[in-house]
Short mmCIF file of C-alpha atoms in Angstrom, two decimals:
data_model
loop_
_atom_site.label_atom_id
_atom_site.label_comp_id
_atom_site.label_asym_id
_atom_site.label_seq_id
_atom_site.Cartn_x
_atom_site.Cartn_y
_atom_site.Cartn_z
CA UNK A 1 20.58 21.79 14.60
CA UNK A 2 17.02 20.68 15.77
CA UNK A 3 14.40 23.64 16.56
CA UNK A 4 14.39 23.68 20.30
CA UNK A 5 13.15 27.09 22.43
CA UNK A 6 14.17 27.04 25.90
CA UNK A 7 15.54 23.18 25.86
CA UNK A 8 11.74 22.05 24.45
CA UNK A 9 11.81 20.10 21.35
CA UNK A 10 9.71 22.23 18.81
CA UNK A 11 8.42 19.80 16.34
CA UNK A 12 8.80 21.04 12.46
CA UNK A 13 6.06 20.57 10.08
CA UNK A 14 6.69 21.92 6.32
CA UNK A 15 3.79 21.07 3.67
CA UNK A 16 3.86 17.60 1.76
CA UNK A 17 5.54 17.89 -1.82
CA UNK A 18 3.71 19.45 -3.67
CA UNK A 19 3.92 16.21 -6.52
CA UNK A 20 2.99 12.68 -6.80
CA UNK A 21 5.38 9.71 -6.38
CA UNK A 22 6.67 8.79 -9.46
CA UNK A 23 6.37 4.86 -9.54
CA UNK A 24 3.50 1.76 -10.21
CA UNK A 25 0.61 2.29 -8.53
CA UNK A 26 -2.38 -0.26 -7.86
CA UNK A 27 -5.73 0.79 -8.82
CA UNK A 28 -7.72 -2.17 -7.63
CA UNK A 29 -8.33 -5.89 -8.68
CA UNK A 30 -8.15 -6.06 -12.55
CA UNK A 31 -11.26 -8.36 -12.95
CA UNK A 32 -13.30 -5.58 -11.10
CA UNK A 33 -13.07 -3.34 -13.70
CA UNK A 34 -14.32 -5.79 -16.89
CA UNK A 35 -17.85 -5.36 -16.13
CA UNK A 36 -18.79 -3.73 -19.39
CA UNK A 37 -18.63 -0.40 -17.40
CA UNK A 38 -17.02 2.70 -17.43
CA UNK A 39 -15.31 3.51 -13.76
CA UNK A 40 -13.77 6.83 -12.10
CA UNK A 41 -10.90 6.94 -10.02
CA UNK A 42 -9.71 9.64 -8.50
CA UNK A 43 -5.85 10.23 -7.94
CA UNK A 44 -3.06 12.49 -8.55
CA UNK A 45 -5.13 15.41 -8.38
CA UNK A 46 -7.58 14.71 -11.39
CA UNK A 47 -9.95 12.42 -12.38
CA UNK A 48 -9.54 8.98 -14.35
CA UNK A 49 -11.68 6.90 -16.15
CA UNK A 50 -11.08 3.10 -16.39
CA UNK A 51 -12.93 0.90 -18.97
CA UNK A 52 -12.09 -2.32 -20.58
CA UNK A 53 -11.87 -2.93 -24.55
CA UNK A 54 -13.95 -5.98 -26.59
CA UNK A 55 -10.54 -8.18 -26.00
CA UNK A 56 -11.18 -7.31 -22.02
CA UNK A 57 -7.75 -5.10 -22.20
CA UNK A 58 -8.10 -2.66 -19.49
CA UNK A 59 -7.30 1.21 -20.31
CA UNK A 60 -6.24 4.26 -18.41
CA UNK A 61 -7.74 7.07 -19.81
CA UNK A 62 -7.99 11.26 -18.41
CA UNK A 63 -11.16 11.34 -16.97
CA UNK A 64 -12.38 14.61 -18.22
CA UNK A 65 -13.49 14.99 -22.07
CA UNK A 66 -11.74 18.02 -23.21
CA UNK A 67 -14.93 19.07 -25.87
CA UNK A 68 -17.06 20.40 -22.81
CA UNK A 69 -15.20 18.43 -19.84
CA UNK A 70 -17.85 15.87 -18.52
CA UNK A 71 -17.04 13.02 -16.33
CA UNK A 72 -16.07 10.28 -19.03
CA UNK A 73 -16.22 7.67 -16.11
CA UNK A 74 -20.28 8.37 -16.23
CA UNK A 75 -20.21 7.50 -20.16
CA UNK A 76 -20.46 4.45 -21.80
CA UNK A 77 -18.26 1.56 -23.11
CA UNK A 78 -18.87 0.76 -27.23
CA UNK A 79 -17.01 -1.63 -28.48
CA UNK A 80 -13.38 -0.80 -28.01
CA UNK A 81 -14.44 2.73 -27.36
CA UNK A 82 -15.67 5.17 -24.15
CA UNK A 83 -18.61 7.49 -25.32
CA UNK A 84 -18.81 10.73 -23.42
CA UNK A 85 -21.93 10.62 -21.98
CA UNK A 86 -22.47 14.47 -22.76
CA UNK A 87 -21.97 14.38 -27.00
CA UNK A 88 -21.16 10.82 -27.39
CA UNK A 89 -17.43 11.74 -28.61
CA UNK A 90 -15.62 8.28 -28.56
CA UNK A 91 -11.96 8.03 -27.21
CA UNK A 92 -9.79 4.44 -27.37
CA UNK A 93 -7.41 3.31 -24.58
CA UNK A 94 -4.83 5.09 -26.40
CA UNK A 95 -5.91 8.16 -25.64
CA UNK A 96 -7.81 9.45 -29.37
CA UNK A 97 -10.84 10.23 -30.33
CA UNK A 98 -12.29 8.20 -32.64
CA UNK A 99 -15.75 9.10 -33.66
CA UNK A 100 -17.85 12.14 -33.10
CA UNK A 101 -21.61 10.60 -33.47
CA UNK A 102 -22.88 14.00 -35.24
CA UNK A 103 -19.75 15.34 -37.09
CA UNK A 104 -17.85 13.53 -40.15
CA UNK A 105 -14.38 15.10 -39.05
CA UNK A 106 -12.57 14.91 -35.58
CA UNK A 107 -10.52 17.12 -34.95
CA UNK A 108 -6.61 17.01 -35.33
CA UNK A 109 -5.90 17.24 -31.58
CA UNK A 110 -8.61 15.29 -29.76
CA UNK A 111 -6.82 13.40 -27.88
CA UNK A 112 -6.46 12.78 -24.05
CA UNK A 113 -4.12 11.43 -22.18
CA UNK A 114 -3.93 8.03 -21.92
CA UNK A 115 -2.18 6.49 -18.93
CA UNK A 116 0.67 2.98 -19.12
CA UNK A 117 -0.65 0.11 -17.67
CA UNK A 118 0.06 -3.08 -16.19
CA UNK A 119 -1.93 -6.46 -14.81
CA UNK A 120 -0.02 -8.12 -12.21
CA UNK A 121 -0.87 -10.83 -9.49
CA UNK A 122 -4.30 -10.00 -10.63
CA UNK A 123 -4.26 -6.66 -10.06
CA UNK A 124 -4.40 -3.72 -12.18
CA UNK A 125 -1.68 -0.84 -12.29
CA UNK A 126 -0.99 2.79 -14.17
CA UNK A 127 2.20 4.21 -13.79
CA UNK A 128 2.52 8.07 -12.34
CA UNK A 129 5.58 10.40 -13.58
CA UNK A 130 5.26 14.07 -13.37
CA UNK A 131 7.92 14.26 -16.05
CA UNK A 132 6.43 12.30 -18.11
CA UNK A 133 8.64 9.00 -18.25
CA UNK A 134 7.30 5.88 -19.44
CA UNK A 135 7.34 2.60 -17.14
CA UNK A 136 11.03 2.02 -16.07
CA UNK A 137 11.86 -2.32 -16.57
CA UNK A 138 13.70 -2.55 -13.54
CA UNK A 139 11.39 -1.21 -11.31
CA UNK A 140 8.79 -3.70 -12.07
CA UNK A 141 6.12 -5.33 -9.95
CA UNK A 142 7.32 -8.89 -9.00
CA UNK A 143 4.92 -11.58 -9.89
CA UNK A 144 3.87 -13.49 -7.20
CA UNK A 145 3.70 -17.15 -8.95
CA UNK A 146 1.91 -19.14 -5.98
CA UNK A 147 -1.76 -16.93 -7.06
CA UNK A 148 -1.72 -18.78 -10.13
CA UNK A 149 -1.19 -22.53 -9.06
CA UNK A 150 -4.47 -23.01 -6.98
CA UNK A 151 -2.30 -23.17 -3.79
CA UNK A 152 -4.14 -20.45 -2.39
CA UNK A 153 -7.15 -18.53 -2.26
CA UNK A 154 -8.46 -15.69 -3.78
CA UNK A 155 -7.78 -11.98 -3.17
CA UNK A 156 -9.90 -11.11 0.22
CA UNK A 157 -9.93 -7.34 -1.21
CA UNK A 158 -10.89 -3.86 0.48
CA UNK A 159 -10.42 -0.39 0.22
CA UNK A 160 -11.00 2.59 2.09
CA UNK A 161 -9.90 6.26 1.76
CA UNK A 162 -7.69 7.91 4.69
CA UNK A 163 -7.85 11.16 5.09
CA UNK A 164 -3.63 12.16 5.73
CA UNK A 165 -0.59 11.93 3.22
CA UNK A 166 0.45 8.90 2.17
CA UNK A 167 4.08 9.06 4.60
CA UNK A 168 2.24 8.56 7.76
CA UNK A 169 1.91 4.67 5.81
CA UNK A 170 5.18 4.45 4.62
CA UNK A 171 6.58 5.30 8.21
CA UNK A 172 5.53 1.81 9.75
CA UNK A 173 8.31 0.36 7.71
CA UNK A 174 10.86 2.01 10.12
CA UNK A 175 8.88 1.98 13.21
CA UNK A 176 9.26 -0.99 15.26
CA UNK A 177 7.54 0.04 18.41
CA UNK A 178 4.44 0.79 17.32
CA UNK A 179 3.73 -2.51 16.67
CA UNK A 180 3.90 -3.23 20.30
CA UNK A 181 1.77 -0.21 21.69
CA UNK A 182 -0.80 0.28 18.48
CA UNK A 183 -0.75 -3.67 17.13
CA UNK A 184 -0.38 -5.64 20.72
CA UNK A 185 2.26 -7.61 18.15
CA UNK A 186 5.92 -7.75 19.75
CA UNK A 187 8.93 -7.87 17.66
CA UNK A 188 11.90 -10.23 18.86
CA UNK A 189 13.74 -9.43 15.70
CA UNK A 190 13.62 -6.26 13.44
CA UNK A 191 15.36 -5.49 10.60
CA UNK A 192 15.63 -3.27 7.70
CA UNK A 193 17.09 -3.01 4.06
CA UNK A 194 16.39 -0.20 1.83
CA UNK A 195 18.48 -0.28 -1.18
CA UNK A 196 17.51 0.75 -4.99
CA UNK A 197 13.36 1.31 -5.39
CA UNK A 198 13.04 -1.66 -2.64
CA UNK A 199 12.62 -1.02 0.96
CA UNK A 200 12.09 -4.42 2.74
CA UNK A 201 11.00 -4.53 6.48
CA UNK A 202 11.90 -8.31 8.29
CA UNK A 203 9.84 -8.92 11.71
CA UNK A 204 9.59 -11.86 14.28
CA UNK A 205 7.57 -11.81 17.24
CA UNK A 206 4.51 -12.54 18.84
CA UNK A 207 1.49 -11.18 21.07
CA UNK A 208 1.59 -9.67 23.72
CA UNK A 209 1.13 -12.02 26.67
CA UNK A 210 -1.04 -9.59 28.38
CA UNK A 211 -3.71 -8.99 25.40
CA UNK A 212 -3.52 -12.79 24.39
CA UNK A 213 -7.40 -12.97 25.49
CA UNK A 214 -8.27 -9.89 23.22
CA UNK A 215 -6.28 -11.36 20.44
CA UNK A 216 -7.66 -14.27 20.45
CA UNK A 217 -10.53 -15.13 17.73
CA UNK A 218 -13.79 -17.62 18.11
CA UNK A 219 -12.81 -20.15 15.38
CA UNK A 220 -14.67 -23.16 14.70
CA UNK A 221 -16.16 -23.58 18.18
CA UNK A 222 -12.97 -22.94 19.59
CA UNK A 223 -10.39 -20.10 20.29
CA UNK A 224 -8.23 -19.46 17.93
CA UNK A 225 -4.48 -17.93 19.47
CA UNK A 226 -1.34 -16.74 17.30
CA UNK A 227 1.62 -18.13 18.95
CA UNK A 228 4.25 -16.70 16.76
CA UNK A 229 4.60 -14.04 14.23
CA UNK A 230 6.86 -13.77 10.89
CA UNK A 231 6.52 -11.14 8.25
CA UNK A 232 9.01 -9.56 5.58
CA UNK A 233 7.41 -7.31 4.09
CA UNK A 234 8.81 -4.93 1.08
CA UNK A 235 7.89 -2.19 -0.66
CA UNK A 236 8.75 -1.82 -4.70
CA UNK A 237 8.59 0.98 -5.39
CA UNK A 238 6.74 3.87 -3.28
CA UNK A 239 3.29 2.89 -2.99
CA UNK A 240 2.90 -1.13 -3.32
CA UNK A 241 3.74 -3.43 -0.39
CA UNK A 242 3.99 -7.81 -0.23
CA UNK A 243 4.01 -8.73 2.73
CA UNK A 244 4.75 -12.35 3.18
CA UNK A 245 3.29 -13.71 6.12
CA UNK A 246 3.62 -17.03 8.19
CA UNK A 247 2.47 -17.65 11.60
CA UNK A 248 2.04 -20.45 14.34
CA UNK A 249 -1.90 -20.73 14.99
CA UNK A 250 -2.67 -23.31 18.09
CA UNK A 251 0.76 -25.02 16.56
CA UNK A 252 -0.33 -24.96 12.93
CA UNK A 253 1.19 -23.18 10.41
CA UNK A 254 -0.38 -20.59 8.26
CA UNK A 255 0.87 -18.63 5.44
CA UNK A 256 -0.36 -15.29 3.18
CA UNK A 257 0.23 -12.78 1.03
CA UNK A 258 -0.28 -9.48 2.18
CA UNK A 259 -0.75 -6.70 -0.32
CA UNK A 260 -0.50 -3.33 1.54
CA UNK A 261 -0.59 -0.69 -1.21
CA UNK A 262 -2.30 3.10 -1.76
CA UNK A 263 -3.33 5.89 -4.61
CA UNK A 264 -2.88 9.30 -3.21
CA UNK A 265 -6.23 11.25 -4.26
CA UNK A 266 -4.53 14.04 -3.34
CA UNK A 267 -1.32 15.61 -1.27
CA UNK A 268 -3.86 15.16 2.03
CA UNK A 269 -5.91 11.76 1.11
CA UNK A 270 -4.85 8.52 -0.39
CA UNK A 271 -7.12 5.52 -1.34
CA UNK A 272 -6.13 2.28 0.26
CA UNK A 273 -5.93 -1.42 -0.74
CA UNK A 274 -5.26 -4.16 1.89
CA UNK A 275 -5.65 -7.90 -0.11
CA UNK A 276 -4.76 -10.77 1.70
CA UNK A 277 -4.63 -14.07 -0.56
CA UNK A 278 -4.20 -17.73 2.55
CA UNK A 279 -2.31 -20.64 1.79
CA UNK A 280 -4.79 -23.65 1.70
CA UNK A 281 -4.60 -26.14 4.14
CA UNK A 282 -4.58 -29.66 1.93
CA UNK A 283 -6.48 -31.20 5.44
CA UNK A 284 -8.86 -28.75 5.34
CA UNK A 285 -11.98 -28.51 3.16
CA UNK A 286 -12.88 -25.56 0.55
CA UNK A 287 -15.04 -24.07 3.53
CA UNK A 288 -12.85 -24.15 6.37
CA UNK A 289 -9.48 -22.80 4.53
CA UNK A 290 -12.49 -19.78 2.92
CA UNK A 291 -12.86 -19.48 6.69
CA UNK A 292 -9.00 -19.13 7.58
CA UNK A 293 -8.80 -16.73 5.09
CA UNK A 294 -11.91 -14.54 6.32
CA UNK A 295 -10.07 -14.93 10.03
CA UNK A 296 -7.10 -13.38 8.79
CA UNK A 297 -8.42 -10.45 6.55
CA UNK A 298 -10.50 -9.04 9.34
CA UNK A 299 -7.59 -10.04 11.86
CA UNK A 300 -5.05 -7.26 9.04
CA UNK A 301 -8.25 -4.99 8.09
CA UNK A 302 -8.17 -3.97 11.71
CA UNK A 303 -5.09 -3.82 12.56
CA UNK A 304 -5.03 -0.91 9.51
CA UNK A 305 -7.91 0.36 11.37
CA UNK A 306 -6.24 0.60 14.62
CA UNK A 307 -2.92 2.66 12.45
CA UNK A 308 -5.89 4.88 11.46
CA UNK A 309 -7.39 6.13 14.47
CA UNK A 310 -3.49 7.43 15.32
CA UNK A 311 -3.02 9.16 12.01
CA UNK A 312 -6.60 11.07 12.60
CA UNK A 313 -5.28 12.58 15.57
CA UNK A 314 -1.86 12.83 14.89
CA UNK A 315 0.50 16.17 13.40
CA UNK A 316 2.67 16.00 10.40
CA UNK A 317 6.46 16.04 12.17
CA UNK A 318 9.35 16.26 10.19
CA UNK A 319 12.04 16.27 12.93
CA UNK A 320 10.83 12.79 14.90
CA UNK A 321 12.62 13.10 18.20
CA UNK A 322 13.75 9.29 18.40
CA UNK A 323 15.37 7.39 20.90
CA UNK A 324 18.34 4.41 20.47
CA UNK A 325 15.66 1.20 19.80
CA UNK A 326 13.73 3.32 16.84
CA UNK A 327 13.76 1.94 13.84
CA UNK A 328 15.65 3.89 10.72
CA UNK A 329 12.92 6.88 10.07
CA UNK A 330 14.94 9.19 8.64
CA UNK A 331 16.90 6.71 6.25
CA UNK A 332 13.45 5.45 5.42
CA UNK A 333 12.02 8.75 4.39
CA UNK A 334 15.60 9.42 2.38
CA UNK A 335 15.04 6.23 0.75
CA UNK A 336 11.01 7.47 0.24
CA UNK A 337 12.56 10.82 -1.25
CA UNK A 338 13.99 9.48 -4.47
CA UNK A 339 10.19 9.33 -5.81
CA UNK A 340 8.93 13.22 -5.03
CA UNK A 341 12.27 14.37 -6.99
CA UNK A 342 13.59 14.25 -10.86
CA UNK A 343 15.65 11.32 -11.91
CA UNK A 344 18.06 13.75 -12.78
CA UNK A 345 18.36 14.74 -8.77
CA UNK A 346 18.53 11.05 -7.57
CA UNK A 347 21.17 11.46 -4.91
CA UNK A 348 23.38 8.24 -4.20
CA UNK A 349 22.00 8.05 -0.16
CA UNK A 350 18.41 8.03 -1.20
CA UNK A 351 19.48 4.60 -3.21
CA UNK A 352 22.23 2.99 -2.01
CA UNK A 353 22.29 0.03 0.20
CA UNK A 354 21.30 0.52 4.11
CA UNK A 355 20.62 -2.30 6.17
CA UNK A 356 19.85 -2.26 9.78
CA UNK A 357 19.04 -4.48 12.50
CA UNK A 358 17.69 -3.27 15.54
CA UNK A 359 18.59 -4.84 18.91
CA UNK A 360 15.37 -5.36 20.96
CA UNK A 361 17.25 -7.21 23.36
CA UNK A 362 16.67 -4.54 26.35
CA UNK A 363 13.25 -3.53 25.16
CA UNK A 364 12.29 -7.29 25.12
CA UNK A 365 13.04 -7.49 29.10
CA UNK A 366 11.71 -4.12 29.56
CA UNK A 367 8.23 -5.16 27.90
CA UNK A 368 8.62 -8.59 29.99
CA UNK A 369 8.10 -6.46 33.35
CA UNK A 370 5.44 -4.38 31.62
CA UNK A 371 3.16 -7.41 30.53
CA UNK A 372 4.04 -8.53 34.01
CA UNK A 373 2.64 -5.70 35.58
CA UNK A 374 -0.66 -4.78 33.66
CA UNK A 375 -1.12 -8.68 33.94
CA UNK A 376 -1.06 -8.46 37.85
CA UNK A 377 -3.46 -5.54 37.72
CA UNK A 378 -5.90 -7.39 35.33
CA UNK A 379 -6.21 -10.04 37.83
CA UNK A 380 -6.41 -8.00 40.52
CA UNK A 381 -9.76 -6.48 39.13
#
């Protein structure tokens, strides 16, 4: 029974787990980290150190030399080695030490841990397991074949850190109203599928009519208006989103890749990637489509922004007090469970198949007399 004192919903809030998701997660784009340079990354608690080998192979390494534990993301790359930049020790991508500059024998047990990677769509991954797993094949990253062919551009890339756990994000694949109130974007059709390590989110809509002039973007002299929205969006996995996007722009068609995906740096802060890669319009020159593609990242960078300024203010709640149009939250965060537990104590409802489509009939008329209304009042000022 919910927690209620004297008929008032009393909203529960128990700590995050106390473990990371076991699963791929994306550190970054791959190329950024073949500079010749050693780089630190901090997630899952600890420290790791990222440096690629003579053959440009990218390694996963602990970040902390265990001879006197400095920062091995501050040493330096030799070869197919990273020197400590406190004794020089050398460790390989797999994890041993190699040389010690000013000793003839290393010992037995130097050795850290060295992390499983993966390069995919361009992008650079280490798999997490607290139990110590290695990569499981049919949870792996799709490829997205299009980024290879030339038939769009390249990854518009950024990251920022957000200072909450990592389920306030996942929780937008369930919530369809938010996009209305938050995004000004609303949904006509809604629907979700969560089945195995894949939890896919399918949206139509458009703006809202009464924000169309703050939606709209200055765009080659002229204003530039999205007419109609149409996303599916899915999740492999717990912490790595494609979103495939198309939309009608003053009656021309446009179409990305959306890469939504995060690091958790701890159980209170995750890192986050947003990468957005535009379909190239063949009557368009190299300059305009760069341009499209510019239009859009800064049109999804803030909308992540405005998602942000909620979760700053907002309390943990593990009893959400929904109503009949919500979206599936609590099947969502079932599904989202299978990661923070043991294989071994995979229940059956956290993977079988759910599917759900939400009927925004009523809320579509509803949100008819409301864009009615605040557009009266607008023109009334």
């Amino acid at each position: 029974m919910a927690a209620v004192e004297n008929d008032v919903r009393i909203i529960k809030a128990d700590r995050p787990p106390q473990r990371f998701a076991r699963g791929w997660h994306c550190l970054g784009l791959a190329d950024s980290f073949r500079d010749g340079k050693a780089h630190a990354f901090d997630a899952f608690g600890t420290r790791l150190a990222i440096f690629a080998d003579s053959t440009g192979k990218l390694h996963v390494v602990d970040g902390y030399c265990p001879h006197m534990g400095a920062s091995l993301a501050d040493g330096e790359v030799k070869g197919d080695n990273l020197a400590c930049p406190f004794h020089g020790w050398q460790w390989g991508g797999d994890g041993k030490c190699k040389a010690i500059p000013y000793a003839t024998r290393v010992p037995p047990r130097a050795r850290v841990k060295s992390w499983p990677t993966m390069e995919e769509n361009k992008q650079l991954f280490v798999w997490h397991d607290v139990e110590g797993s290695l990569p499981d094949p049919a949870v792996k990253i799709p490829r997205i074949e299009e980024l290879f062919t030339g038939e769009y551009s390249e990854w518009i890339w950024e990251t920022v850190t957000i200072n909450t756990n990592c389920r306030e994000l996942i929780d937008n694949v369930a919530d369809v109203a938010h996009f209305y109130y938050v995004h000004g974007a609303r949904a006509t059709y809604f629907k979700n599928t969560f089945e195995k390590h894949v939890a896919r989110q399918e949206m139509r809509g458009k703006p809202r009519a009464d924000q169309q002039v703050a939606g709209a973007t200055e765009f080659g002299g002229s204003a530039v208006t999205i007419e109609e929205l149409y996303s599916v969006a899915t999740y492999y996995g717990p912490a790595y989103m494609i979103d495939q996007l198309s939309s009608t722009v003053n009656g021309m068609k446009v179409e990305a890749y959306l890469i939504n995906c995060h690091v958790p740096i701890d159980h209170d802060s995750f890192i986050l990637h947003v990468g957005l890669a535009v379909k190239k319009l063949p009557f368009l020159d190299d300059e305009m489509n760069a341009q499209i593609a510019q239009m859009y990242a800064k049109g999804n960078r803030d909308g992540f922004f405005q998602d942000v300024a909620v979760w700053k203010t907002k309390c943990r709640i593990d009893n959400p007090l929904l109503c009949e149009v919500d979206g599936p939250i609590y099947q969502l965060r079932r599904w989202y469970e299978q990661f923070y537990v043991d294989v071994a104590d995979i229940a059956p409802d956290m993977v079988d198949k759910f599917e759900v489509e939400v009927d925004l009939a009523k809320s579509n008329q509803l949100w008819d007399v409301e864009e009615a209304a605040n557009a009266a009042a607008q023109a009334a000022e």
